[in-house]
Short mmCIF file of C-alpha atoms in Angstrom, two decimals:
data_model
loop_
_atom_site.label_atom_id
_atom_site.label_comp_id
_atom_site.label_asym_id
_atom_site.label_seq_id
_atom_site.Cartn_x
_atom_site.Cartn_y
_atom_site.Cartn_z
CA UNK A 1 27.63 95.01 177.73
CA UNK A 2 28.35 97.46 174.62
CA UNK A 3 30.21 95.69 171.62
CA UNK A 4 31.77 97.34 168.89
CA UNK A 5 32.42 95.63 165.60
CA UNK A 6 35.10 96.81 163.04
CA UNK A 7 35.65 95.37 159.55
CA UNK A 8 39.57 95.25 158.32
CA UNK A 9 40.61 94.58 154.91
CA UNK A 10 44.24 93.07 154.28
CA UNK A 11 46.30 93.18 151.20
CA UNK A 12 45.36 96.14 149.03
CA UNK A 13 47.86 96.94 146.71
CA UNK A 14 48.28 97.60 142.96
CA UNK A 15 48.01 94.01 142.53
CA UNK A 16 44.62 92.75 143.29
CA UNK A 17 41.54 90.70 142.53
CA UNK A 18 39.83 93.84 141.42
CA UNK A 19 36.13 92.38 140.96
CA UNK A 20 36.26 90.77 144.60
CA UNK A 21 37.58 94.29 145.94
CA UNK A 22 34.81 96.30 143.87
CA UNK A 23 32.16 93.67 145.73
CA UNK A 24 33.37 94.25 148.97
CA UNK A 25 33.53 97.92 148.59
CA UNK A 26 29.74 97.91 147.21
CA UNK A 27 28.51 95.58 150.20
CA UNK A 28 30.38 98.08 152.74
CA UNK A 29 29.23 101.42 151.03
CA UNK A 30 25.44 99.78 151.08
CA UNK A 31 25.64 99.66 154.76
CA UNK A 32 27.64 102.81 155.20
CA UNK A 33 30.51 101.08 156.92
CA UNK A 34 34.00 102.50 157.30
CA UNK A 35 36.60 99.63 157.36
CA UNK A 36 40.27 99.79 158.25
CA UNK A 37 42.16 98.86 154.85
CA UNK A 38 45.68 97.62 154.92
CA UNK A 39 47.59 98.94 151.98
CA UNK A 40 50.90 97.36 151.01
CA UNK A 41 53.23 100.31 149.71
CA UNK A 42 55.62 98.08 147.60
CA UNK A 43 53.99 94.56 147.31
CA UNK A 44 56.60 91.96 146.12
CA UNK A 45 54.63 88.91 147.13
CA UNK A 46 54.39 86.58 144.57
CA UNK A 47 51.03 85.07 145.42
CA UNK A 48 49.75 88.30 144.50
CA UNK A 49 52.21 90.01 141.89
CA UNK A 50 52.11 86.81 139.56
CA UNK A 51 48.31 86.43 140.00
CA UNK A 52 46.49 89.62 139.62
CA UNK A 53 46.91 92.29 136.90
CA UNK A 54 48.53 95.58 137.98
CA UNK A 55 46.13 98.08 138.80
CA UNK A 56 47.73 101.58 137.79
CA UNK A 57 44.81 103.49 139.32
CA UNK A 58 45.14 101.85 142.47
CA UNK A 59 46.60 105.11 144.44
CA UNK A 60 43.66 106.91 143.15
CA UNK A 61 41.33 104.60 144.82
CA UNK A 62 43.17 104.68 148.14
CA UNK A 63 42.51 108.40 148.12
CA UNK A 64 39.05 108.18 147.51
CA UNK A 65 38.77 105.56 150.26
CA UNK A 66 40.40 107.90 152.66
CA UNK A 67 38.10 110.75 151.51
CA UNK A 68 35.24 108.85 152.02
CA UNK A 69 35.94 107.98 155.62
CA UNK A 70 37.81 104.74 155.36
CA UNK A 71 40.74 104.29 157.73
CA UNK A 72 44.02 103.79 155.78
CA UNK A 73 46.66 101.31 157.40
CA UNK A 74 50.11 100.61 156.19
CA UNK A 75 50.26 96.81 155.81
CA UNK A 76 53.96 96.11 156.12
CA UNK A 77 56.36 97.14 153.18
CA UNK A 78 56.58 94.53 150.58
CA UNK A 79 54.65 91.61 152.15
CA UNK A 80 57.58 89.08 151.76
CA UNK A 81 58.14 86.77 154.65
CA UNK A 82 61.96 86.41 155.51
CA UNK A 83 62.02 84.91 159.07
CA UNK A 84 59.86 82.02 160.86
CA UNK A 85 59.58 84.28 164.01
CA UNK A 86 55.93 85.06 165.52
CA UNK A 87 57.24 88.16 167.34
CA UNK A 88 55.21 89.55 170.26
CA UNK A 89 51.67 88.38 168.37
CA UNK A 90 52.55 84.85 167.22
CA UNK A 91 49.69 84.10 165.35
CA UNK A 92 51.54 82.59 162.60
CA UNK A 93 55.36 81.50 162.47
CA UNK A 94 56.43 83.69 159.57
CA UNK A 95 57.07 87.36 159.53
CA UNK A 96 58.29 90.30 157.37
CA UNK A 97 59.34 92.08 160.56
CA UNK A 98 59.63 89.87 163.63
CA UNK A 99 63.17 88.58 164.16
CA UNK A 100 64.55 91.48 161.70
CA UNK A 101 66.95 93.95 162.88
CA UNK A 102 66.01 97.35 163.79
CA UNK A 103 67.89 98.89 160.99
CA UNK A 104 66.32 96.77 158.21
CA UNK A 105 62.93 97.57 159.75
CA UNK A 106 63.49 101.13 160.04
CA UNK A 107 64.11 101.29 156.20
CA UNK A 108 60.92 99.38 155.73
CA UNK A 109 58.93 101.76 157.50
CA UNK A 110 60.68 104.81 156.29
CA UNK A 111 60.54 103.67 152.67
CA UNK A 112 56.90 102.65 152.95
CA UNK A 113 55.89 105.98 154.47
CA UNK A 114 57.67 107.75 151.57
CA UNK A 115 55.42 105.70 149.08
CA UNK A 116 52.41 106.90 150.64
CA UNK A 117 53.37 110.46 151.06
CA UNK A 118 54.37 110.42 147.37
CA UNK A 119 50.82 109.23 146.72
CA UNK A 120 49.30 111.77 148.87
CA UNK A 121 48.31 109.61 151.57
CA UNK A 122 49.07 109.73 155.50
CA UNK A 123 48.37 106.16 156.98
CA UNK A 124 46.87 106.49 160.64
CA UNK A 125 47.51 102.66 161.43
CA UNK A 126 49.76 99.75 161.00
CA UNK A 127 49.42 95.96 160.95
CA UNK A 128 51.97 93.47 159.76
CA UNK A 129 51.61 90.75 157.42
CA UNK A 130 50.41 87.61 159.13
CA UNK A 131 49.94 89.65 162.26
CA UNK A 132 53.58 89.16 163.27
CA UNK A 133 55.74 92.04 164.51
CA UNK A 134 58.26 92.69 167.64
CA UNK A 135 59.40 95.53 169.66
CA UNK A 136 61.79 96.65 166.88
CA UNK A 137 58.72 97.31 164.92
CA UNK A 138 57.21 99.56 167.37
CA UNK A 139 60.58 101.39 167.59
CA UNK A 140 60.81 101.65 163.78
CA UNK A 141 57.17 103.24 163.75
CA UNK A 142 58.07 105.82 166.56
CA UNK A 143 61.24 106.74 164.75
CA UNK A 144 60.01 106.70 161.12
CA UNK A 145 56.52 107.70 161.14
CA UNK A 146 53.57 109.40 163.12
CA UNK A 147 51.70 106.00 163.47
CA UNK A 148 50.72 105.23 166.86
CA UNK A 149 47.81 102.55 166.20
CA UNK A 150 48.28 99.00 165.81
CA UNK A 151 45.46 96.57 164.36
CA UNK A 152 46.15 93.55 165.98
CA UNK A 153 46.80 91.39 169.18
CA UNK A 154 44.04 89.45 171.39
CA UNK A 155 42.12 91.60 173.97
CA UNK A 156 38.95 92.51 175.27
CA UNK A 157 39.15 96.18 174.38
CA UNK A 158 41.20 98.80 172.82
CA UNK A 159 44.29 99.44 175.13
CA UNK A 160 47.23 101.65 175.18
CA UNK A 161 50.74 100.36 175.84
CA UNK A 162 54.34 101.33 174.79
CA UNK A 163 52.82 104.73 173.47
CA UNK A 164 50.76 102.87 171.14
CA UNK A 165 46.92 102.06 171.06
CA UNK A 166 46.31 98.54 170.16
CA UNK A 167 42.86 97.63 168.35
CA UNK A 168 42.30 93.90 169.12
CA UNK A 169 42.04 91.65 166.27
CA UNK A 170 40.23 88.41 167.18
CA UNK A 171 38.73 86.47 164.11
CA UNK A 172 38.71 85.96 160.34
CA UNK A 173 35.37 86.05 159.70
CA UNK A 174 32.04 87.56 161.19
CA UNK A 175 30.62 85.84 164.23
CA UNK A 176 29.21 86.85 167.49
CA UNK A 177 31.97 86.96 170.30
CA UNK A 178 31.84 88.34 173.95
CA UNK A 179 34.15 91.06 173.74
CA UNK A 180 33.68 94.89 173.80
CA UNK A 181 35.62 95.51 170.84
CA UNK A 182 35.98 92.99 167.82
CA UNK A 183 37.96 93.36 164.66
CA UNK A 184 36.83 90.91 161.61
CA UNK A 185 39.90 90.43 159.36
CA UNK A 186 39.09 89.58 155.65
CA UNK A 187 41.41 89.08 152.68
CA UNK A 188 39.14 90.11 149.90
CA UNK A 189 41.73 88.97 147.07
CA UNK A 190 40.92 85.20 148.05
CA UNK A 191 37.14 85.55 149.21
CA UNK A 192 34.31 83.30 147.66
CA UNK A 193 30.58 83.94 147.23
CA UNK A 194 29.78 82.29 150.67
CA UNK A 195 32.26 84.73 152.32
CA UNK A 196 30.58 87.79 150.77
CA UNK A 197 27.21 86.24 151.56
CA UNK A 198 28.07 85.48 155.22
CA UNK A 199 29.37 88.78 155.75
CA UNK A 200 26.50 90.81 154.20
CA UNK A 201 24.04 88.81 156.22
CA UNK A 202 25.87 89.38 159.45
CA UNK A 203 26.10 92.93 158.74
CA UNK A 204 22.00 93.16 158.07
CA UNK A 205 21.59 91.48 161.64
CA UNK A 206 24.11 93.60 163.47
CA UNK A 207 24.36 96.89 161.77
CA UNK A 208 24.09 99.24 164.90
CA UNK A 209 27.48 97.66 166.07
CA UNK A 210 29.47 98.89 163.15
CA UNK A 211 31.13 102.28 162.75
CA UNK A 212 31.64 103.37 166.12
CA UNK A 213 35.29 103.55 165.86
CA UNK A 214 36.95 107.25 166.26
CA UNK A 215 40.56 106.80 165.97
CA UNK A 216 41.23 110.51 166.79
CA UNK A 217 39.65 110.24 170.39
CA UNK A 218 40.83 106.81 171.68
CA UNK A 219 40.96 106.16 175.29
CA UNK A 220 44.53 105.63 177.13
CA UNK A 221 43.36 102.33 178.75
CA UNK A 222 45.70 99.87 180.27
CA UNK A 223 45.62 96.25 179.85
CA UNK A 224 43.80 94.46 182.45
CA UNK A 225 43.42 90.73 183.87
CA UNK A 226 40.66 89.67 181.53
CA UNK A 227 42.81 91.10 178.51
CA UNK A 228 45.84 89.13 179.75
CA UNK A 229 43.78 86.16 180.39
CA UNK A 230 42.21 86.07 176.80
CA UNK A 231 45.66 86.44 175.24
CA UNK A 232 46.93 83.49 177.10
CA UNK A 233 44.04 81.41 176.65
CA UNK A 234 44.07 82.07 172.81
CA UNK A 235 47.60 81.35 172.21
CA UNK A 236 47.62 78.19 174.59
CA UNK A 237 44.56 76.97 172.34
CA UNK A 238 46.82 77.78 169.18
CA UNK A 239 49.67 75.50 170.51
#
C-alpha cells in the first residue's frame, strides 16, 4: 500500500513563538518538505496574544511560505472558543465554529478572507481550531470563500463529500500508521526539543513518503466502508 505523509502546522499568527517557528521552518526546508500551515487571521486567543510578542512582519513571512510552495490554510478566524460543541468532527468538546449560527460563521469566514486578501494571500484550505466544525461551517465557506478543501476528519484516504475534499488528520505526532494518507498535526508554539528531534528523525527515515500532495489535482473519491469504520472506531475509543 502506497502511503503519503503530510505535515500540518497549527496556530501561525502575528503572535508566535518565533524561535520555534524558525526551527520548524529550518527542518522542513532542509528536507524540501512543503507543509500545510494554518494561519489565524485575527488572533484573539489569550494563550498566544498574552504570551508572545507581536511580529509585525508576520504577513511577509506568510507570503514567503506560499511563494516557496507551502499550502496556506485559514485556521479559523480569532481562535477563541465560544461553545462546547464538537460538531461533525468531535475531537474536542470546544469550538469557535461548531454550534454557532450560520450568520455568525459567515461573518467569521468573510472577515477572515478579507484579512488574507488585504495581505495579498488567498488560502486554499480551511481547518478549525480544535478540529471542530459543523455543517454551517461548510455552508459559510461555500458562500464566502473559494475554499473547498478541509484538513480534518478520520479516514484512510482523501475523500470528497458535500462539495469539499477532506484531507484526513489522524495524529498529533509522527509515527507509522497503516493509512494511505496521513496528516501529522504540530503546534510549533509549544513544541520542545524532543518533539523537534523526533520529527526530524522520522523525516530522515521516511523522506520518500512526504511531499506527494497536489491540492490542484485531487480525486473525487467517495468515502468507503473502511473510512467509515476507522472513524467510528476512533471516536468510540476517544469516548
